[in-house]
Structure formats: C-alpha cells, structure tokens
Coordinates of C-alpha atoms in Angstrom, one line a residue:
X1 CA -0.8 16.5 -59.9
X2 CA -2.9 18.1 -62.8
X3 CA -3.1 14.6 -64.4
X4 CA -5.3 13.6 -61.4
X5 CA -7.5 16.6 -61.3
X6 CA -10.9 17.4 -62.9
X7 CA -12.9 20.7 -62.9
X8 CA -15.5 20.6 -60.1
X9 CA -17.9 22.4 -62.4
X10 CA -17.6 20.7 -65.8
X11 CA -15.7 17.6 -64.8
X12 CA -13.2 18.2 -67.6
X13 CA -9.5 17.5 -67.1
X14 CA -7.4 20.4 -65.7
X15 CA -4.1 21.5 -67.4
X16 CA -1.4 23.5 -65.7
X17 CA -0.8 27.1 -66.9
X18 CA 1.8 28.7 -64.6
X19 CA 0.0 29.5 -61.4
X20 CA -3.4 28.5 -62.8
X21 CA -5.2 25.3 -63.7
X22 CA -7.5 25.6 -66.7
X23 CA -10.2 23.5 -68.2
X24 CA -12.8 24.3 -70.9
X25 CA -15.0 26.4 -68.6
X26 CA -12.8 28.2 -66.1
X27 CA -9.3 28.9 -64.6
X28 CA -8.5 28.1 -61.0
X29 CA -5.6 29.6 -59.0
X30 CA -2.7 27.6 -57.5
X31 CA -1.8 29.3 -54.2
X32 CA 1.3 28.3 -52.3
X33 CA 1.4 25.1 -54.4
X34 CA -2.3 24.3 -53.4
X35 CA -4.9 24.4 -56.2
X36 CA -8.0 26.3 -54.9
X37 CA -11.1 24.9 -56.5
X38 CA -13.8 26.8 -54.7
X39 CA -16.4 29.1 -56.3
X40 CA -14.9 32.3 -54.9
X41 CA -11.6 31.6 -56.5
X42 CA -13.0 30.8 -60.0
X43 CA -11.3 32.8 -62.8
X44 CA -9.3 34.9 -60.2
X45 CA -5.7 35.4 -59.2
X46 CA -5.5 34.8 -55.4
X47 CA -2.7 35.7 -53.1
X48 CA -1.8 33.5 -50.2
X49 CA -2.7 36.2 -47.7
X50 CA -6.2 36.5 -49.1
X51 CA -6.8 32.8 -49.0
X52 CA -5.6 32.6 -45.4
X53 CA -7.8 35.6 -44.4
X54 CA -10.9 33.9 -45.8
X55 CA -10.6 31.1 -43.3
X56 CA -9.9 32.9 -40.1
X57 CA -12.1 31.4 -37.5
X58 CA -14.4 33.5 -35.3
X59 CA -12.3 35.7 -33.1
X60 CA -11.5 33.8 -29.9
X61 CA -8.5 35.9 -28.7
X62 CA -6.9 39.3 -28.9
X63 CA -4.6 38.5 -31.7
X64 CA -7.4 37.0 -33.8
X65 CA -9.5 40.1 -33.2
X66 CA -6.7 42.4 -34.3
X67 CA -5.8 40.3 -37.3
X68 CA -9.4 40.4 -38.5
X69 CA -9.5 44.1 -38.1
X70 CA -6.3 44.7 -40.1
X71 CA -6.9 42.2 -42.9
X72 CA -6.3 42.3 -45.8
X73 CA -4.6 45.7 -46.3
X74 CA -1.8 46.1 -43.8
X75 CA 0.2 42.9 -44.3
X76 CA -0.5 41.3 -40.9
X77 CA -0.8 37.9 -42.5
X78 CA 2.4 38.5 -44.5
X79 CA 4.2 39.1 -41.3
X80 CA 2.8 36.0 -39.7
X81 CA 3.8 33.7 -42.6
X82 CA 7.1 35.3 -43.2
X83 CA 8.5 34.2 -39.9
X84 CA 10.8 31.3 -40.9
X85 CA 11.5 30.4 -37.3
X86 CA 7.8 29.9 -36.5
X87 CA 6.6 26.4 -35.6
X88 CA 3.4 24.8 -36.7
X89 CA 1.9 25.7 -33.3
X90 CA 3.2 29.3 -33.5
X91 CA 1.7 29.9 -37.0
X92 CA -1.6 28.2 -36.2
X93 CA -2.0 30.5 -33.2
X94 CA -1.1 33.6 -35.3
X95 CA -3.7 32.6 -37.9
X96 CA -6.4 32.5 -35.3
X97 CA -6.6 28.7 -34.6
X98 CA -6.1 29.3 -30.9
X99 CA -9.0 27.1 -29.8
X100 CA -7.4 24.2 -31.7
X101 CA -3.9 24.4 -30.2
X102 CA -4.3 21.6 -27.7
X103 CA -5.8 19.4 -30.4
X104 CA -2.9 20.1 -32.7
X105 CA -0.2 19.9 -30.0
X106 CA -1.2 16.4 -28.8
X107 CA -2.6 15.1 -32.1
X108 CA 0.1 12.5 -32.7
X109 CA -0.7 10.6 -29.5
X110 CA -4.4 11.1 -29.5
X111 CA -6.1 7.8 -29.4
X112 CA -8.4 8.6 -32.4
X113 CA -5.3 9.4 -34.4
X114 CA -3.5 6.3 -33.3
X115 CA -6.3 3.9 -34.1
X116 CA -6.8 5.5 -37.6
X117 CA -3.1 5.5 -38.4
X118 CA -2.9 1.8 -37.6
X119 CA -5.6 1.2 -40.2
X120 CA -3.2 2.4 -43.0
X121 CA -1.1 -0.8 -42.7
X122 CA -2.4 -2.6 -45.8
X123 CA -1.8 0.4 -48.1
X124 CA 1.2 -0.5 -50.2
X125 CA 0.9 1.8 -53.2
X126 CA -0.8 5.0 -54.4
X127 CA -2.0 7.4 -55.3
X128 CA -4.0 7.7 -52.1
X129 CA -6.7 10.3 -51.3
X130 CA -7.2 11.7 -47.8
X131 CA -10.6 13.3 -47.9
X132 CA -11.2 15.9 -45.2
X133 CA -7.5 15.9 -44.3
X134 CA -7.5 19.0 -42.1
X135 CA -3.9 19.9 -41.1
X136 CA -2.4 16.8 -42.7
X137 CA -1.6 14.6 -39.8
X138 CA -2.8 11.4 -41.4
X139 CA -1.6 12.5 -44.8
X140 CA 1.9 12.5 -43.2
X141 CA 1.2 9.0 -41.8
X142 CA 0.1 7.9 -45.3
X143 CA 3.3 9.2 -46.9
X144 CA 5.4 7.6 -44.2
X145 CA 3.7 4.3 -45.0
X146 CA 4.2 4.6 -48.8
X147 CA 7.0 7.2 -49.2
X148 CA 7.6 6.9 -52.9
X149 CA 3.9 7.3 -53.8
X150 CA 1.5 10.2 -54.2
X151 CA -0.7 11.3 -51.3
X152 CA -3.3 13.9 -52.0
X153 CA -5.2 15.6 -49.1
X154 CA -8.4 17.5 -49.8
X155 CA -10.1 20.0 -47.4
X156 CA -12.3 23.0 -47.6
X157 CA -10.1 25.1 -45.3
X158 CA -7.1 26.7 -47.0
X159 CA -5.5 27.6 -43.7
X160 CA -5.3 24.0 -42.5
X161 CA -3.9 23.0 -45.9
X162 CA -1.3 25.7 -45.8
X163 CA -0.1 24.5 -42.3
X164 CA -0.1 20.9 -43.6
X165 CA 1.9 21.7 -46.6
X166 CA 4.4 23.9 -44.8
X167 CA 5.0 21.8 -41.6
X168 CA 3.3 18.5 -41.4
X169 CA 3.4 16.7 -44.7
X170 CA 5.5 18.8 -47.2
X171 CA 5.9 15.8 -49.5
X172 CA 2.1 15.3 -49.9
X173 CA -0.1 17.2 -52.3
X174 CA -3.1 19.2 -51.2
X175 CA -6.2 20.6 -52.9
X176 CA -8.6 23.1 -51.5
X177 CA -12.0 21.9 -52.5
X178 CA -15.5 21.2 -51.3
X179 CA -15.7 17.5 -50.4
X180 CA -19.5 17.6 -50.2
X181 CA -19.9 17.9 -53.9
X182 CA -18.3 16.4 -57.0
X183 CA -14.7 15.5 -56.0
X184 CA -12.2 17.4 -58.4
X185 CA -10.6 14.2 -59.7
X186 CA -10.9 12.0 -62.8
X187 CA -12.5 8.6 -62.5
X188 CA -10.4 5.9 -60.8
X189 CA -7.2 7.9 -60.3
X190 CA -6.6 6.7 -56.7
X191 CA -5.6 3.3 -55.6
X192 CA -7.2 3.9 -52.1
X193 CA -8.9 6.6 -50.0
X194 CA -9.1 7.5 -46.4
X195 CA -11.8 9.7 -44.8
X196 CA -11.1 10.1 -41.1
X197 CA -13.5 11.9 -38.7
X198 CA -15.0 13.8 -41.7
X199 CA -17.7 11.7 -43.3
X200 CA -20.2 12.7 -40.6
X201 CA -19.8 16.4 -41.6
X202 CA -20.8 15.8 -45.3
X203 CA -24.5 16.8 -45.8
X204 CA -25.1 14.1 -48.5
X205 CA -23.4 10.9 -47.4
X206 CA -24.8 8.9 -50.3
X207 CA -23.3 11.3 -52.9
X208 CA -20.0 11.4 -50.9
X209 CA -19.9 7.6 -51.0
X210 CA -20.5 7.5 -54.7
X211 CA -17.7 10.0 -55.2
X212 CA -15.3 8.0 -53.2
X213 CA -16.2 4.9 -55.1
X214 CA -15.8 6.8 -58.4
X215 CA -12.3 8.2 -57.8
X216 CA -10.8 5.0 -56.2
X217 CA -10.0 1.6 -57.5
X218 CA -9.3 -0.2 -54.3
X219 CA -9.4 0.1 -50.5
X220 CA -11.6 2.6 -48.6
X221 CA -10.9 3.4 -45.0
X222 CA -13.4 5.5 -43.0
X223 CA -13.0 6.1 -39.3
X224 CA -14.9 7.9 -36.6
X225 CA -18.4 7.2 -38.2
X226 CA -21.1 8.2 -35.8
X227 CA -23.7 5.6 -34.6
X228 CA -27.1 7.1 -33.8
X229 CA -27.7 4.4 -31.1
X230 CA -25.1 6.3 -29.0
X231 CA -26.2 9.8 -29.9
X232 CA -23.2 10.0 -32.1
X233 CA -21.6 13.4 -32.6
X234 CA -21.7 14.9 -36.1
X235 CA -22.8 18.0 -37.9
X236 CA -25.6 15.9 -39.6
X237 CA -27.8 13.1 -38.5
X238 CA -25.7 9.9 -38.1
X239 CA -26.6 6.9 -40.2
X240 CA -27.5 3.4 -39.0
X241 CA -24.7 0.9 -39.2
X242 CA -26.5 -1.0 -42.0
X243 CA -26.7 2.2 -44.0
X244 CA -22.9 2.6 -44.0
X245 CA -22.6 -0.9 -45.2
X246 CA -25.2 -0.2 -48.0
X247 CA -23.3 2.9 -49.2
X248 CA -20.1 1.0 -49.8
X249 CA -21.6 -2.4 -50.7
X250 CA -19.6 -2.5 -54.0
X251 CA -16.4 -2.9 -52.1
X252 CA -17.4 -5.6 -49.6
X253 CA -17.3 -3.4 -46.5
X254 CA -17.0 -4.4 -42.9
X255 CA -17.8 -2.3 -39.8
X256 CA -15.9 -2.4 -36.5
X257 CA -16.4 -0.6 -33.2
X258 CA -13.6 1.9 -32.6
X259 CA -13.4 0.8 -29.0
X260 CA -12.9 -2.8 -29.9
X261 CA -10.1 -2.0 -32.3
X262 CA -8.3 0.4 -29.9
X263 CA -8.4 -2.0 -26.9
X264 CA -7.0 -4.8 -29.0
X265 CA -4.4 -2.5 -30.5
X266 CA -3.2 -1.1 -27.1
X267 CA -2.9 -4.7 -25.8
X268 CA -1.1 -6.3 -28.8
X269 CA 0.2 -3.2 -30.7
X270 CA -1.4 -4.6 -33.9
X271 CA -5.0 -4.5 -35.2
X272 CA -7.2 -7.5 -35.2
X273 CA -9.9 -7.3 -38.0
X274 CA -10.5 -11.0 -38.2
X275 CA -14.0 -10.6 -37.0
X276 CA -16.3 -7.6 -36.2
X277 CA -16.4 -7.0 -32.4
X278 CA -19.5 -6.7 -30.3
X279 CA -18.4 -4.0 -28.0
X280 CA -20.2 -0.8 -27.2
X281 CA -18.9 2.4 -28.7
X282 CA -20.4 5.5 -30.2
X283 CA -18.1 5.5 -33.3
X284 CA -17.5 3.0 -36.0
X285 CA -14.7 2.2 -38.5
X286 CA -15.5 1.0 -42.0
X287 CA -12.9 -1.0 -44.0
X288 CA -13.8 -1.8 -47.6
X289 CA -11.9 -3.6 -50.3
X290 CA -9.4 -5.0 -47.9
X291 CA -8.7 -8.5 -46.7
X292 CA -8.7 -8.2 -42.9
X293 CA -5.9 -10.8 -42.7
X294 CA -3.3 -8.3 -43.9
X295 CA -3.4 -6.6 -40.5
X296 CA -2.4 -9.7 -38.6
X297 CA 1.0 -9.2 -37.0
X298 CA 1.6 -5.9 -38.8
X299 CA 3.6 -3.4 -36.7
X300 CA 2.3 0.2 -36.8
X301 CA 5.0 1.9 -34.8
X302 CA 7.6 4.2 -36.2
X303 CA 10.6 4.9 -34.0
X304 CA 10.6 8.5 -33.0
X305 CA 13.2 10.5 -30.9
X306 CA 11.1 13.5 -29.8
X307 CA 9.5 13.7 -26.4
X308 CA 5.8 13.9 -26.5
X309 CA 4.9 17.6 -25.9
X310 CA 2.2 16.4 -23.4
X311 CA 5.0 16.1 -20.8
X312 CA 6.6 18.8 -18.7
X313 CA 10.3 18.0 -18.4
X314 CA 12.6 18.6 -15.5
X315 CA 16.3 17.9 -16.3
X316 CA 18.5 16.2 -13.8
X317 CA 21.8 15.6 -15.5
X318 CA 21.4 12.6 -17.8
X319 CA 18.0 11.9 -16.5
X320 CA 14.7 13.6 -17.3
X321 CA 11.7 13.7 -15.0
X322 CA 8.5 13.6 -17.1
X323 CA 5.1 14.7 -15.8
X324 CA 2.1 14.4 -18.0
X325 CA 0.2 17.7 -17.9
X326 CA -3.5 18.0 -17.6
X327 CA -5.1 18.7 -21.0
X328 CA -8.8 18.2 -20.5
X329 CA -11.3 16.1 -18.6
X330 CA -12.2 14.1 -21.7
X331 CA -8.5 13.5 -22.6
X332 CA -7.7 12.3 -19.1
X333 CA -10.7 9.9 -19.0
X334 CA -9.7 8.5 -22.4
X335 CA -6.2 7.7 -21.3
X336 CA -7.3 6.4 -17.9
X337 CA -8.7 3.4 -19.9
X338 CA -5.5 3.0 -22.0
X339 CA -3.2 0.6 -20.0
X340 CA 0.5 1.1 -20.6
X341 CA 0.1 4.3 -22.6
X342 CA 1.4 7.8 -21.7
X343 CA 2.2 7.1 -18.0
X344 CA 1.5 10.1 -15.8
X345 CA 5.1 10.2 -14.4
X346 CA 8.3 8.5 -15.4
X347 CA 12.1 9.0 -15.5
X348 CA 14.0 8.5 -18.7
X349 CA 17.6 8.9 -19.7
X350 CA 19.0 10.9 -22.7
X351 CA 20.4 7.6 -24.0
X352 CA 16.9 6.1 -24.1
X353 CA 15.7 9.0 -26.1
X354 CA 18.7 8.9 -28.5
X355 CA 18.4 5.2 -29.0
X356 CA 14.6 5.5 -29.6
X357 CA 13.9 3.1 -26.8
X358 CA 11.2 0.6 -28.1
X359 CA 9.1 0.7 -24.9
X360 CA 9.0 4.5 -24.8
X361 CA 7.9 4.4 -28.4
X362 CA 5.1 1.9 -27.6
X363 CA 4.0 4.1 -24.7
X364 CA 3.8 7.2 -27.0
X365 CA 6.4 8.9 -24.8
X366 CA 8.6 9.2 -27.9
X367 CA 7.0 10.4 -31.1
X368 CA 8.1 10.8 -34.7
X369 CA 7.0 14.5 -34.9
X370 CA 7.6 16.6 -38.1
X371 CA 10.4 19.1 -37.8
X372 CA 9.4 22.5 -36.4
X373 CA 6.1 21.2 -35.2
X374 CA 6.0 22.5 -31.7

C-alpha cells in the first residue's frame, strides 16, 4: 500500500521502513498492519494497546469504566485482544463499543447498508477508496464485488479499523487518518471511491469533495447525504441538493432519493437509476462518473448460509422456528414498510439453509456474514 500513500503534512510519497512509513518530513507508525497518520502518532512508535485506548468511547457500561481506569498500564486491552475465540461482537463490547452492538449485530441487513451495497454493482476494478469506512462492512462488500483488487478503508477511529481488519474485511487495507483534511494519498491513485453515511460529518464538504476528486479517476458513490428540507441528520449543516451537484460537477453527478432507490430495490431486487425519482426522503444518494444503465438487471445478492442474528431460533428436529426479535422502534418502523423482507415469523429447514435457499437470501433471512462475526 505505500505506493498509494502520501504524507498528510507535506504531501510527499511515503516509503515503508519496517513498522514505519517515512517521508521527507516525518515518520508514521504502522500498528497491527494499519498506518496511523494522525498528529499524535507523528514520529512515534505506537503499540496497538495505546492506539485502541485512545479511541475508547465515553464510559457507558461497567466494563468500559473499568477499562478506562486500568489503561494503559495493566494490560487490560492486551487481554481483550489476545482472546482468539472472541467474535467481532465480543471484542467490540470489550473495547467499550457497547452502545453500538445492535448496530453492528444487524448491520448486514440494515436497509441503509443494503441500499448502499447495491450501489457497488458497477465497480469492476480497483483500487477503490472507502472514506469513513467505520468497521469495514462496506469495505467487505467492495472486496466481495472485486475480489482481486485493492480496497482501502479510511477512518479516524483506530478501534473500528482494528475490528474491520481482524474480523470483517481482512483482505482489505485500512488507514487511520483524518478524512476532513488532505487525504493521505497521491493524486489519481484510486479507480473509484465510496463515502457512505460519512460526508455529512466532514466540516468542510467543499474541501472533502475536492480531495475525493483529486485521488480518484472514476466513479464516486456517496450515500446517506442529508437534505435540509427534511431537517436532515448530520454533525454539520446539511447542504441543499444543488450544492451537492455543484461539488461534484466535474464527474456529471446525479442525485437520487434513498427512499426511491430502496423501494424499487426491494420490489425488483435491482437498482433503477434510469431517472431521478421524485419521492420524499430526508437522505440522498449521489452517483457520479457512472452510466446509470449499468445497474439495469444487475443482481446484488450473494448467497449466504448464516441465519440472520436478528432471529431467535427454536429447534424442532430438521425444522427451525424463527422469531424476529424487537431491536428498536425505528428499526421496526423501517422494516414495516419493507414488503417481503425479514418476516416476523417463519419456519425453515436445515436443508434450506445448507442449500442457501434463494428466497431466504432475498428476504435477508440468510446472510453472508464474515467468520467469527457474532
């Protein structure tokens, strides 16, 4: 990956020197195979335990409070990460992400994930950038779409990247960097870029757009963009739809309402980007540098053989009784409008699971979950 990287300070190319990356002005540590290009790590050797400790969230549970009190001297983080039998969910909880556990556990069938993952259809080659990648769920989908290519995820939070690298997308590459400034990459090194549910949280969207255009040669896919007409949710003031178009004008962008895309997708199991819809939704999707016709007839689904963890399972010989558990009011309302997806109750056979029954796949009852996820 060093051949893609540039120093976030001087913009010079970075060269690998053991567990460091070096340019003309500084050296940056590589921690657990993740370059850390943040100011606090500049010219320092950083252990994985320190990097994880820096990103513990506010204490929201007993374990988190204890962990904060003990770090960094007693090895509590070492104990957490040394458990080779831990799942993604186990380690996320041990590292203080307890408030995110439901989000993580059900992420692979969350409608916002589903609609964004379907957008990846036209991407045929890399390298591909996933800006604001979080715990790597869409980086995993990107690598599944183009398995022999390079997928690079960037996020400010080292803990999320560590979880992504260890559990979710081990074949992808990850960089811990600040996406709100100069991106730590050379000009034009990416074939395409994705920014899902993250662009709203960048303080200078104009600069962020320029950076995405600078480091990519082709398609740009941005999902979950807030629309101020609907009091969109975001850390910073949402932009008007015309402003999003203006930011990416160099790549002939088109805007779509997420609700339009999702409704069509759940009905036909493909995306229809032939013309922007006129529905009402508080979030938007921007597609730039892509001929919308490439989505026509493309099948998003990957055959999985793991039961969706949203179901409680009662075994009855060769049959399994599945009951969808209550997650949250918002989750239930969202799926109440999604016909044919995640039925509340159903009976399946072990043979249907083993054969990856197409209808169960299309209902998101069966998922292609990473190993040791939950």
